[in-house]
Amino acid sequence: MIYLDGFFTPEEIENAKKYKYNGKDDSICVKLFLRKYWDFLINYVPLKIAPNLITLIGFSFEVVSFLISFIISHAASRPLPWWVCIFNGISLHIYQTLDNLDGRQARRTGSSSPLGQFFDHGCDAITGVFEMMKVVMSFSMGNTIESYVFVMLMATGFFFTSWEEYNRHAFYLGYINGPDEGLLFLAICHVLAGIFPSFKNIANFTLIQIGFVISASSTILPIIYNVCKHIINDIEKVKQAVISLIPALITISISLVSLFSDHSPISISYYIITSSLVLQYQSQMTIVAFLTLKPAIKLFDYTIGAIWLFMAIPILISSLNEGYYYWC
């Protein structure tokens, strides 16, 4: 067997093969009705359908709805018609449902694997960015600092869930969380924005914006607390936690420097999408490191270095950041 030099060692491959999922979901909505709903639907999924295919179908709905929204809104610069908003909500509900059925299918068929975990997490990471941008477009938020904060906070929260799993070797969803209550709420909001155009104005309410920041903080801060509590008495775990956090901090820093530069690219959707996708990429690499038990220092590689250089070029060569030269 051939191993990619510098990427996976034979030992890391063996570590991945021994991986066992360790997660807990305390969501209120899951306990009240979502679990019953998903358990009912899984009975109608043929056993011959692979779990990864279920994941891919759900992911496809999100990709298609994002592309439709992006094209029709001219990169988030124009309002979406009512039917696209409703389609966005339906697509998100389908994605959330299938994202929960794939795990059930894997357990039914005894086909759970590290590859399935990696593929599912990767689709979730990309979908997170697409979904937040769909919300930006459904609610006509435009390419603004508010939209940037909205999308990047989601990406940051997603990264921290991966960071927690890497450091604690456990995945936990609280009583109110993004993958359960959050996606259900956003799906309903998409539909309401399509049925009642005036509902879109809710995104401009200061209280709603503050509420979103508080909600994101209530996800991130407990994660930091849980990890700190887990590592506090072990200096090696402390080093691993700090080192595994640094790449994300570098990405966020480069993005913010560009945002507040003399020629800020905030009016360009591609800048917002790229910044958040890079953070999601690091989330995915953190999960890979968790599955293979890679040391944290290996999160620094030539790939992420090249990505950082790409993000920093318009900062280093300021003339490229004028107008639409670079990010368009």
mmCIF file of C-alpha atoms in Angstrom:
data_model
loop_
_atom_site.group_PDB
_atom_site.id
_atom_site.type_symbol
_atom_site.label_atom_id
_atom_site.label_comp_id
_atom_site.label_asym_id
_atom_site.label_seq_id
_atom_site.Cartn_x
_atom_site.Cartn_y
_atom_site.Cartn_z
ATOM 1 C CA MET A 1 0.000 0.000 0.000
ATOM 2 C CA ILE A 2 1.271 3.470 -0.858
ATOM 3 C CA TYR A 3 1.097 6.191 1.827
ATOM 4 C CA LEU A 4 1.298 9.898 1.095
ATOM 5 C CA ASP A 5 4.670 10.995 2.415
ATOM 6 C CA GLY A 6 4.256 13.757 4.971
ATOM 7 C CA PHE A 7 0.488 13.415 5.087
ATOM 8 C CA PHE A 8 -0.528 9.977 6.414
ATOM 9 C CA THR A 9 1.837 7.484 7.987
ATOM 10 C CA PRO A 10 1.011 3.759 8.306
ATOM 11 C CA GLU A 11 0.434 4.356 12.023
ATOM 12 C CA GLU A 12 -2.047 7.152 11.340
ATOM 13 C CA ILE A 13 -3.962 4.949 8.916
ATOM 14 C CA GLU A 14 -4.226 2.295 11.610
ATOM 15 C CA ASN A 15 -5.383 4.907 14.114
ATOM 16 C CA ALA A 16 -8.177 5.918 11.750
ATOM 17 C CA LYS A 17 -9.289 2.303 11.374
ATOM 18 C CA LYS A 18 -9.646 2.024 15.170
ATOM 19 C CA TYR A 19 -11.781 5.168 15.425
ATOM 20 C CA LYS A 20 -15.054 4.864 17.354
ATOM 21 C CA TYR A 21 -17.621 7.639 17.347
ATOM 22 C CA ASN A 22 -18.168 9.246 20.749
ATOM 23 C CA GLY A 23 -20.922 11.844 20.709
ATOM 24 C CA LYS A 24 -23.911 13.083 22.636
ATOM 25 C CA ASP A 25 -26.846 15.275 21.593
ATOM 26 C CA ASP A 26 -28.870 16.893 24.391
ATOM 27 C CA SER A 27 -30.950 19.060 22.042
ATOM 28 C CA ILE A 28 -34.404 19.925 23.386
ATOM 29 C CA CYS A 29 -36.008 19.733 19.934
ATOM 30 C CA VAL A 30 -34.376 16.368 19.254
ATOM 31 C CA LYS A 31 -35.757 14.958 22.485
ATOM 32 C CA LEU A 32 -39.213 16.456 21.922
ATOM 33 C CA PHE A 33 -39.886 15.536 18.288
ATOM 34 C CA LEU A 34 -36.939 15.492 15.874
ATOM 35 C CA ARG A 35 -35.613 12.092 16.968
ATOM 36 C CA LYS A 36 -39.065 10.526 16.509
ATOM 37 C CA TYR A 37 -39.367 12.180 13.100
ATOM 38 C CA TRP A 38 -35.979 10.892 11.925
ATOM 39 C CA ASP A 39 -36.540 7.416 13.389
ATOM 40 C CA PHE A 40 -39.830 7.249 11.479
ATOM 41 C CA LEU A 41 -38.289 8.296 8.154
ATOM 42 C CA ILE A 42 -35.325 5.929 8.322
ATOM 43 C CA ASN A 43 -37.722 2.987 8.068
ATOM 44 C CA TYR A 44 -38.497 4.040 4.486
ATOM 45 C CA VAL A 45 -34.852 4.190 3.384
ATOM 46 C CA PRO A 46 -33.820 0.984 1.546
ATOM 47 C CA LEU A 47 -30.969 -0.874 3.232
ATOM 48 C CA LYS A 48 -29.029 -1.015 -0.037
ATOM 49 C CA ILE A 49 -28.576 2.791 -0.081
ATOM 50 C CA ALA A 50 -25.135 3.741 1.229
ATOM 51 C CA PRO A 51 -24.986 6.275 4.082
ATOM 52 C CA ASN A 52 -22.568 8.448 2.110
ATOM 53 C CA LEU A 53 -25.074 8.620 -0.746
ATOM 54 C CA ILE A 54 -27.685 9.968 1.670
ATOM 55 C CA THR A 55 -25.151 12.575 2.813
ATOM 56 C CA LEU A 56 -24.359 13.500 -0.787
ATOM 57 C CA ILE A 57 -28.027 13.934 -1.757
ATOM 58 C CA GLY A 58 -28.652 16.279 1.162
ATOM 59 C CA PHE A 59 -25.473 18.205 0.388
ATOM 60 C CA SER A 60 -26.522 18.519 -3.272
ATOM 61 C CA PHE A 61 -29.752 20.270 -2.304
ATOM 62 C CA GLU A 62 -27.746 22.875 -0.370
ATOM 63 C CA VAL A 63 -25.270 23.382 -3.213
ATOM 64 C CA VAL A 64 -28.003 23.786 -5.838
ATOM 65 C CA SER A 65 -30.063 26.186 -3.720
ATOM 66 C CA PHE A 66 -26.934 28.229 -2.951
ATOM 67 C CA LEU A 67 -25.964 28.483 -6.628
ATOM 68 C CA ILE A 68 -29.502 29.491 -7.624
ATOM 69 C CA SER A 69 -29.564 32.147 -4.908
ATOM 70 C CA PHE A 70 -26.073 33.410 -5.760
ATOM 71 C CA ILE A 71 -26.813 33.730 -9.471
ATOM 72 C CA ILE A 72 -30.271 35.289 -9.158
ATOM 73 C CA SER A 73 -29.150 37.736 -6.446
ATOM 74 C CA HIS A 74 -26.090 38.730 -8.506
ATOM 75 C CA ALA A 75 -23.691 37.708 -5.708
ATOM 76 C CA ALA A 76 -25.916 38.927 -2.871
ATOM 77 C CA SER A 77 -26.392 42.396 -4.349
ATOM 78 C CA ARG A 78 -30.095 42.065 -5.264
ATOM 79 C CA PRO A 79 -33.188 40.749 -3.425
ATOM 80 C CA LEU A 80 -34.280 37.179 -4.075
ATOM 81 C CA PRO A 81 -37.748 36.374 -5.446
ATOM 82 C CA TRP A 82 -40.177 34.718 -3.042
ATOM 83 C CA TRP A 83 -39.903 31.248 -4.550
ATOM 84 C CA VAL A 84 -36.125 31.098 -4.109
ATOM 85 C CA CYS A 85 -36.448 31.958 -0.405
ATOM 86 C CA ILE A 86 -38.973 29.152 0.055
ATOM 87 C CA PHE A 87 -36.792 26.754 -1.938
ATOM 88 C CA ASN A 88 -33.869 27.682 0.329
ATOM 89 C CA GLY A 89 -35.922 26.724 3.375
ATOM 90 C CA ILE A 90 -37.081 23.435 1.869
ATOM 91 C CA SER A 91 -33.527 22.564 0.768
ATOM 92 C CA LEU A 92 -32.180 23.254 4.241
ATOM 93 C CA HIS A 93 -34.836 21.053 5.832
ATOM 94 C CA ILE A 94 -34.020 18.236 3.410
ATOM 95 C CA TYR A 95 -30.324 18.634 4.149
ATOM 96 C CA GLN A 96 -30.833 18.605 7.939
ATOM 97 C CA THR A 97 -33.073 15.545 7.693
ATOM 98 C CA LEU A 98 -30.733 13.536 5.456
ATOM 99 C CA ASP A 99 -27.744 14.623 7.538
ATOM 100 C CA ASN A 100 -29.344 12.820 10.468
ATOM 101 C CA LEU A 101 -30.572 9.831 8.464
ATOM 102 C CA ASP A 102 -27.101 8.974 7.150
ATOM 103 C CA GLY A 103 -25.828 8.098 10.630
ATOM 104 C CA ARG A 104 -28.887 6.000 11.324
ATOM 105 C CA GLN A 105 -28.393 4.204 8.018
ATOM 106 C CA ALA A 106 -24.751 3.536 8.863
ATOM 107 C CA ARG A 107 -25.747 1.956 12.161
ATOM 108 C CA ARG A 108 -28.554 -0.057 10.528
ATOM 109 C CA THR A 109 -26.203 -1.502 7.953
ATOM 110 C CA GLY A 110 -23.116 -1.738 10.156
ATOM 111 C CA SER A 111 -21.172 0.478 7.772
ATOM 112 C CA SER A 112 -19.954 3.212 10.114
ATOM 113 C CA SER A 113 -16.406 4.262 9.262
ATOM 114 C CA PRO A 114 -13.837 7.074 9.643
ATOM 115 C CA LEU A 115 -14.342 7.842 5.936
ATOM 116 C CA GLY A 116 -18.052 8.368 6.554
ATOM 117 C CA GLN A 117 -17.252 10.683 9.461
ATOM 118 C CA PHE A 118 -14.785 12.626 7.331
ATOM 119 C CA PHE A 119 -17.184 12.913 4.384
ATOM 120 C CA ASP A 120 -20.132 13.929 6.560
ATOM 121 C CA HIS A 121 -18.076 16.523 8.412
ATOM 122 C CA GLY A 122 -16.699 17.918 5.159
ATOM 123 C CA CYS A 123 -20.166 18.357 3.686
ATOM 124 C CA ASP A 124 -21.300 20.019 6.925
ATOM 125 C CA ALA A 125 -18.357 22.417 6.801
ATOM 126 C CA ILE A 126 -19.064 23.595 3.242
ATOM 127 C CA THR A 127 -22.816 23.647 3.818
ATOM 128 C CA GLY A 128 -22.349 25.887 6.859
ATOM 129 C CA VAL A 129 -20.836 28.629 4.697
ATOM 130 C CA PHE A 130 -23.341 28.180 1.867
ATOM 131 C CA GLU A 131 -26.261 28.230 4.288
ATOM 132 C CA MET A 132 -25.190 31.424 6.047
ATOM 133 C CA MET A 133 -24.698 33.088 2.664
ATOM 134 C CA LYS A 134 -28.172 31.885 1.662
ATOM 135 C CA VAL A 135 -29.550 33.609 4.750
ATOM 136 C CA VAL A 136 -27.663 36.764 3.748
ATOM 137 C CA MET A 137 -29.304 36.568 0.318
ATOM 138 C CA SER A 138 -32.811 35.570 1.485
ATOM 139 C CA PHE A 139 -32.857 38.515 3.877
ATOM 140 C CA SER A 140 -31.206 40.968 1.451
ATOM 141 C CA MET A 141 -28.409 41.735 3.908
ATOM 142 C CA GLY A 142 -25.961 42.528 1.112
ATOM 143 C CA ASN A 143 -22.178 42.336 1.236
ATOM 144 C CA THR A 144 -21.650 44.224 4.466
ATOM 145 C CA ILE A 145 -19.654 43.957 7.670
ATOM 146 C CA GLU A 146 -22.791 42.566 9.333
ATOM 147 C CA SER A 147 -22.915 39.783 6.740
ATOM 148 C CA TYR A 148 -19.205 39.092 7.198
ATOM 149 C CA VAL A 149 -19.603 38.812 10.977
ATOM 150 C CA PHE A 150 -22.701 36.637 10.522
ATOM 151 C CA VAL A 151 -20.944 34.120 8.256
ATOM 152 C CA MET A 152 -17.584 34.153 10.049
ATOM 153 C CA LEU A 153 -19.163 33.627 13.473
ATOM 154 C CA MET A 154 -20.791 30.476 12.147
ATOM 155 C CA ALA A 155 -17.467 29.302 10.690
ATOM 156 C CA THR A 156 -15.713 30.091 13.962
ATOM 157 C CA GLY A 157 -18.299 28.165 15.969
ATOM 158 C CA PHE A 158 -17.984 25.197 13.625
ATOM 159 C CA PHE A 159 -14.208 25.246 13.958
ATOM 160 C CA PHE A 160 -14.430 25.257 17.746
ATOM 161 C CA THR A 161 -16.676 22.177 17.742
ATOM 162 C CA SER A 162 -13.964 20.384 15.740
ATOM 163 C CA TRP A 163 -11.279 21.773 18.037
ATOM 164 C CA GLU A 164 -13.167 20.442 21.050
ATOM 165 C CA GLU A 165 -13.492 17.001 19.473
ATOM 166 C CA TYR A 166 -9.765 16.977 18.674
ATOM 167 C CA ASN A 167 -8.788 17.858 22.235
ATOM 168 C CA ARG A 168 -11.468 16.037 24.249
ATOM 169 C CA HIS A 169 -12.060 13.094 21.867
ATOM 170 C CA ALA A 170 -15.797 13.640 22.247
ATOM 171 C CA PHE A 171 -18.508 15.446 20.294
ATOM 172 C CA TYR A 172 -21.215 17.205 22.272
ATOM 173 C CA LEU A 173 -24.300 19.195 21.277
ATOM 174 C CA GLY A 174 -25.990 21.197 24.022
ATOM 175 C CA TYR A 175 -29.641 21.749 24.859
ATOM 176 C CA ILE A 176 -29.943 24.442 22.178
ATOM 177 C CA ASN A 177 -27.451 24.083 19.334
ATOM 178 C CA GLY A 178 -26.842 25.027 15.713
ATOM 179 C CA PRO A 179 -27.196 21.666 13.927
ATOM 180 C CA ASP A 180 -30.594 20.994 15.531
ATOM 181 C CA GLU A 181 -32.480 24.093 16.702
ATOM 182 C CA GLY A 182 -30.377 26.461 14.589
ATOM 183 C CA LEU A 183 -31.004 24.796 11.224
ATOM 184 C CA LEU A 184 -34.674 24.218 12.007
ATOM 185 C CA PHE A 185 -35.061 27.904 12.874
ATOM 186 C CA LEU A 186 -33.246 29.067 9.732
ATOM 187 C CA ALA A 187 -35.356 26.811 7.483
ATOM 188 C CA ILE A 188 -38.514 28.369 8.921
ATOM 189 C CA CYS A 189 -37.054 31.878 8.501
ATOM 190 C CA HIS A 190 -36.285 31.238 4.807
ATOM 191 C CA VAL A 191 -39.884 30.196 4.190
ATOM 192 C CA LEU A 192 -41.294 33.151 6.139
ATOM 193 C CA ALA A 193 -39.065 35.527 4.154
ATOM 194 C CA GLY A 194 -40.592 34.117 0.968
ATOM 195 C CA ILE A 195 -44.205 34.274 2.150
ATOM 196 C CA PHE A 196 -43.973 37.593 3.985
ATOM 197 C CA PRO A 197 -41.479 39.967 2.291
ATOM 198 C CA SER A 198 -41.654 42.388 5.235
ATOM 199 C CA PHE A 199 -40.240 39.624 7.439
ATOM 200 C CA LYS A 200 -36.865 40.237 5.785
ATOM 201 C CA ASN A 201 -36.559 43.482 7.740
ATOM 202 C CA ILE A 202 -35.987 41.467 10.905
ATOM 203 C CA ALA A 203 -32.341 41.002 9.889
ATOM 204 C CA ASN A 204 -31.813 44.754 10.277
ATOM 205 C CA PHE A 205 -33.029 44.830 13.881
ATOM 206 C CA THR A 206 -30.185 45.570 16.265
ATOM 207 C CA LEU A 207 -31.651 43.249 18.885
ATOM 208 C CA ILE A 208 -31.662 40.359 16.394
ATOM 209 C CA GLN A 209 -28.035 41.028 15.489
ATOM 210 C CA ILE A 210 -27.019 41.212 19.141
ATOM 211 C CA GLY A 211 -29.005 38.042 19.805
ATOM 212 C CA PHE A 212 -27.095 36.198 17.082
ATOM 213 C CA VAL A 213 -23.740 37.280 18.548
ATOM 214 C CA ILE A 214 -24.869 36.154 21.993
ATOM 215 C CA SER A 215 -26.069 32.833 20.552
ATOM 216 C CA ALA A 216 -22.724 32.227 18.825
ATOM 217 C CA SER A 217 -20.865 33.184 21.996
ATOM 218 C CA SER A 218 -23.004 30.782 24.038
ATOM 219 C CA THR A 219 -21.740 28.022 21.735
ATOM 220 C CA ILE A 220 -18.067 28.974 21.608
ATOM 221 C CA LEU A 221 -17.440 29.960 25.238
ATOM 222 C CA PRO A 222 -18.715 26.685 26.789
ATOM 223 C CA ILE A 223 -16.483 24.777 24.349
ATOM 224 C CA ILE A 224 -13.442 26.745 25.471
ATOM 225 C CA TYR A 225 -14.416 26.148 29.103
ATOM 226 C CA ASN A 226 -14.889 22.391 28.562
ATOM 227 C CA VAL A 227 -11.550 22.031 26.790
ATOM 228 C CA CYS A 228 -9.718 24.080 29.436
ATOM 229 C CA LYS A 229 -11.240 21.953 32.182
ATOM 230 C CA HIS A 230 -10.164 18.812 30.339
ATOM 231 C CA ILE A 231 -6.539 19.846 29.726
ATOM 232 C CA ILE A 232 -5.713 22.035 32.712
ATOM 233 C CA ASN A 233 -3.730 19.387 34.613
ATOM 234 C CA ASP A 234 -1.781 18.024 31.653
ATOM 235 C CA ILE A 235 0.898 20.257 30.127
ATOM 236 C CA GLU A 236 1.094 18.159 26.939
ATOM 237 C CA LYS A 237 -2.634 18.512 26.364
ATOM 238 C CA VAL A 238 -2.342 22.248 26.981
ATOM 239 C CA LYS A 239 0.364 22.496 24.311
ATOM 240 C CA GLN A 240 -1.739 20.466 21.878
ATOM 241 C CA ALA A 241 -4.818 22.631 22.465
ATOM 242 C CA VAL A 242 -2.911 25.887 21.976
ATOM 243 C CA ILE A 243 -1.014 24.730 18.892
ATOM 244 C CA SER A 244 -4.179 23.329 17.259
ATOM 245 C CA LEU A 245 -5.912 26.677 17.803
ATOM 246 C CA ILE A 246 -3.192 28.869 16.264
ATOM 247 C CA PRO A 247 -3.936 28.108 12.554
ATOM 248 C CA ALA A 248 -7.528 29.333 12.917
ATOM 249 C CA LEU A 249 -6.354 32.469 14.717
ATOM 250 C CA ILE A 250 -3.927 33.202 11.869
ATOM 251 C CA THR A 251 -6.708 32.810 9.281
ATOM 252 C CA ILE A 252 -9.053 35.099 11.212
ATOM 253 C CA SER A 253 -6.274 37.661 11.693
ATOM 254 C CA ILE A 254 -5.373 37.797 7.990
ATOM 255 C CA SER A 255 -9.055 38.131 7.092
ATOM 256 C CA LEU A 256 -9.565 40.975 9.577
ATOM 257 C CA VAL A 257 -6.456 42.856 8.427
ATOM 258 C CA SER A 258 -7.809 42.733 4.876
ATOM 259 C CA LEU A 259 -11.261 43.777 6.087
ATOM 260 C CA PHE A 260 -9.947 46.921 7.766
ATOM 261 C CA SER A 261 -7.365 47.801 5.106
ATOM 262 C CA ASP A 262 -7.558 50.991 3.058
ATOM 263 C CA HIS A 263 -9.192 49.062 0.221
ATOM 264 C CA SER A 264 -11.518 46.758 2.144
ATOM 265 C CA PRO A 265 -13.037 43.990 -0.009
ATOM 266 C CA ILE A 266 -16.146 43.752 2.191
ATOM 267 C CA SER A 267 -18.456 44.617 -0.715
ATOM 268 C CA ILE A 268 -17.400 41.441 -2.533
ATOM 269 C CA SER A 269 -19.123 38.140 -1.755
ATOM 270 C CA TYR A 270 -16.091 36.099 -2.772
ATOM 271 C CA TYR A 271 -14.049 37.620 0.049
ATOM 272 C CA ILE A 272 -16.649 36.700 2.677
ATOM 273 C CA ILE A 273 -17.060 33.188 1.251
ATOM 274 C CA THR A 274 -13.309 32.576 0.922
ATOM 275 C CA SER A 275 -12.514 33.734 4.469
ATOM 276 C CA SER A 276 -15.131 31.447 5.988
ATOM 277 C CA LEU A 277 -14.319 28.472 3.711
ATOM 278 C CA VAL A 278 -10.664 28.612 4.728
ATOM 279 C CA LEU A 279 -11.733 28.434 8.361
ATOM 280 C CA GLN A 280 -13.977 25.483 7.503
ATOM 281 C CA TYR A 281 -11.071 23.806 5.715
ATOM 282 C CA GLN A 282 -9.059 24.075 8.920
ATOM 283 C CA SER A 283 -11.983 22.590 10.810
ATOM 284 C CA GLN A 284 -11.924 19.623 8.436
ATOM 285 C CA MET A 285 -8.153 19.192 8.812
ATOM 286 C CA THR A 286 -8.594 19.250 12.582
ATOM 287 C CA ILE A 287 -11.074 16.383 12.286
ATOM 288 C CA VAL A 288 -8.623 14.486 10.076
ATOM 289 C CA ALA A 289 -5.970 15.016 12.746
ATOM 290 C CA PHE A 290 -8.414 13.720 15.345
ATOM 291 C CA LEU A 291 -9.300 10.602 13.338
ATOM 292 C CA THR A 292 -5.661 9.749 12.661
ATOM 293 C CA LEU A 293 -4.272 11.027 15.992
ATOM 294 C CA LYS A 294 -1.937 13.419 14.208
ATOM 295 C CA PRO A 295 0.071 15.735 16.490
ATOM 296 C CA ALA A 296 -1.132 19.335 16.453
ATOM 297 C CA ILE A 297 2.058 20.628 14.842
ATOM 298 C CA LYS A 298 1.120 18.766 11.632
ATOM 299 C CA LEU A 299 -1.832 21.138 11.203
ATOM 300 C CA PHE A 300 0.822 23.513 9.866
ATOM 301 C CA ASP A 301 1.660 22.299 6.375
ATOM 302 C CA TYR A 302 2.462 23.692 2.935
ATOM 303 C CA THR A 303 -1.206 23.647 1.926
ATOM 304 C CA ILE A 304 -2.405 26.003 4.633
ATOM 305 C CA GLY A 305 0.727 28.102 4.101
ATOM 306 C CA ALA A 306 -0.196 28.542 0.441
ATOM 307 C CA ILE A 307 -3.767 29.463 1.400
ATOM 308 C CA TRP A 308 -2.543 32.075 3.860
ATOM 309 C CA LEU A 309 -0.301 33.536 1.177
ATOM 310 C CA PHE A 310 -3.261 33.710 -1.213
ATOM 311 C CA MET A 311 -5.306 35.573 1.412
ATOM 312 C CA ALA A 312 -2.432 37.916 2.280
ATOM 313 C CA ILE A 313 -1.378 38.894 -1.254
ATOM 314 C CA PRO A 314 -3.768 41.872 -1.530
ATOM 315 C CA ILE A 315 -2.474 43.061 1.860
ATOM 316 C CA LEU A 316 1.182 42.707 0.850
ATOM 317 C CA ILE A 317 0.556 44.245 -2.594
ATOM 318 C CA SER A 318 -2.053 46.876 -1.774
ATOM 319 C CA SER A 319 -2.648 47.881 -5.406
ATOM 320 C CA LEU A 320 -4.262 44.479 -6.027
ATOM 321 C CA ASN A 321 -6.896 45.216 -3.438
ATOM 322 C CA GLU A 322 -8.173 48.331 -5.147
ATOM 323 C CA GLY A 323 -11.673 47.979 -6.466
ATOM 324 C CA TYR A 324 -12.387 44.482 -7.770
ATOM 325 C CA TYR A 325 -8.970 43.531 -9.065
ATOM 326 C CA TYR A 326 -8.238 40.674 -6.698
ATOM 327 C CA TRP A 327 -11.302 39.225 -4.989
ATOM 328 C CA CYS A 328 -13.408 39.269 -8.145
#
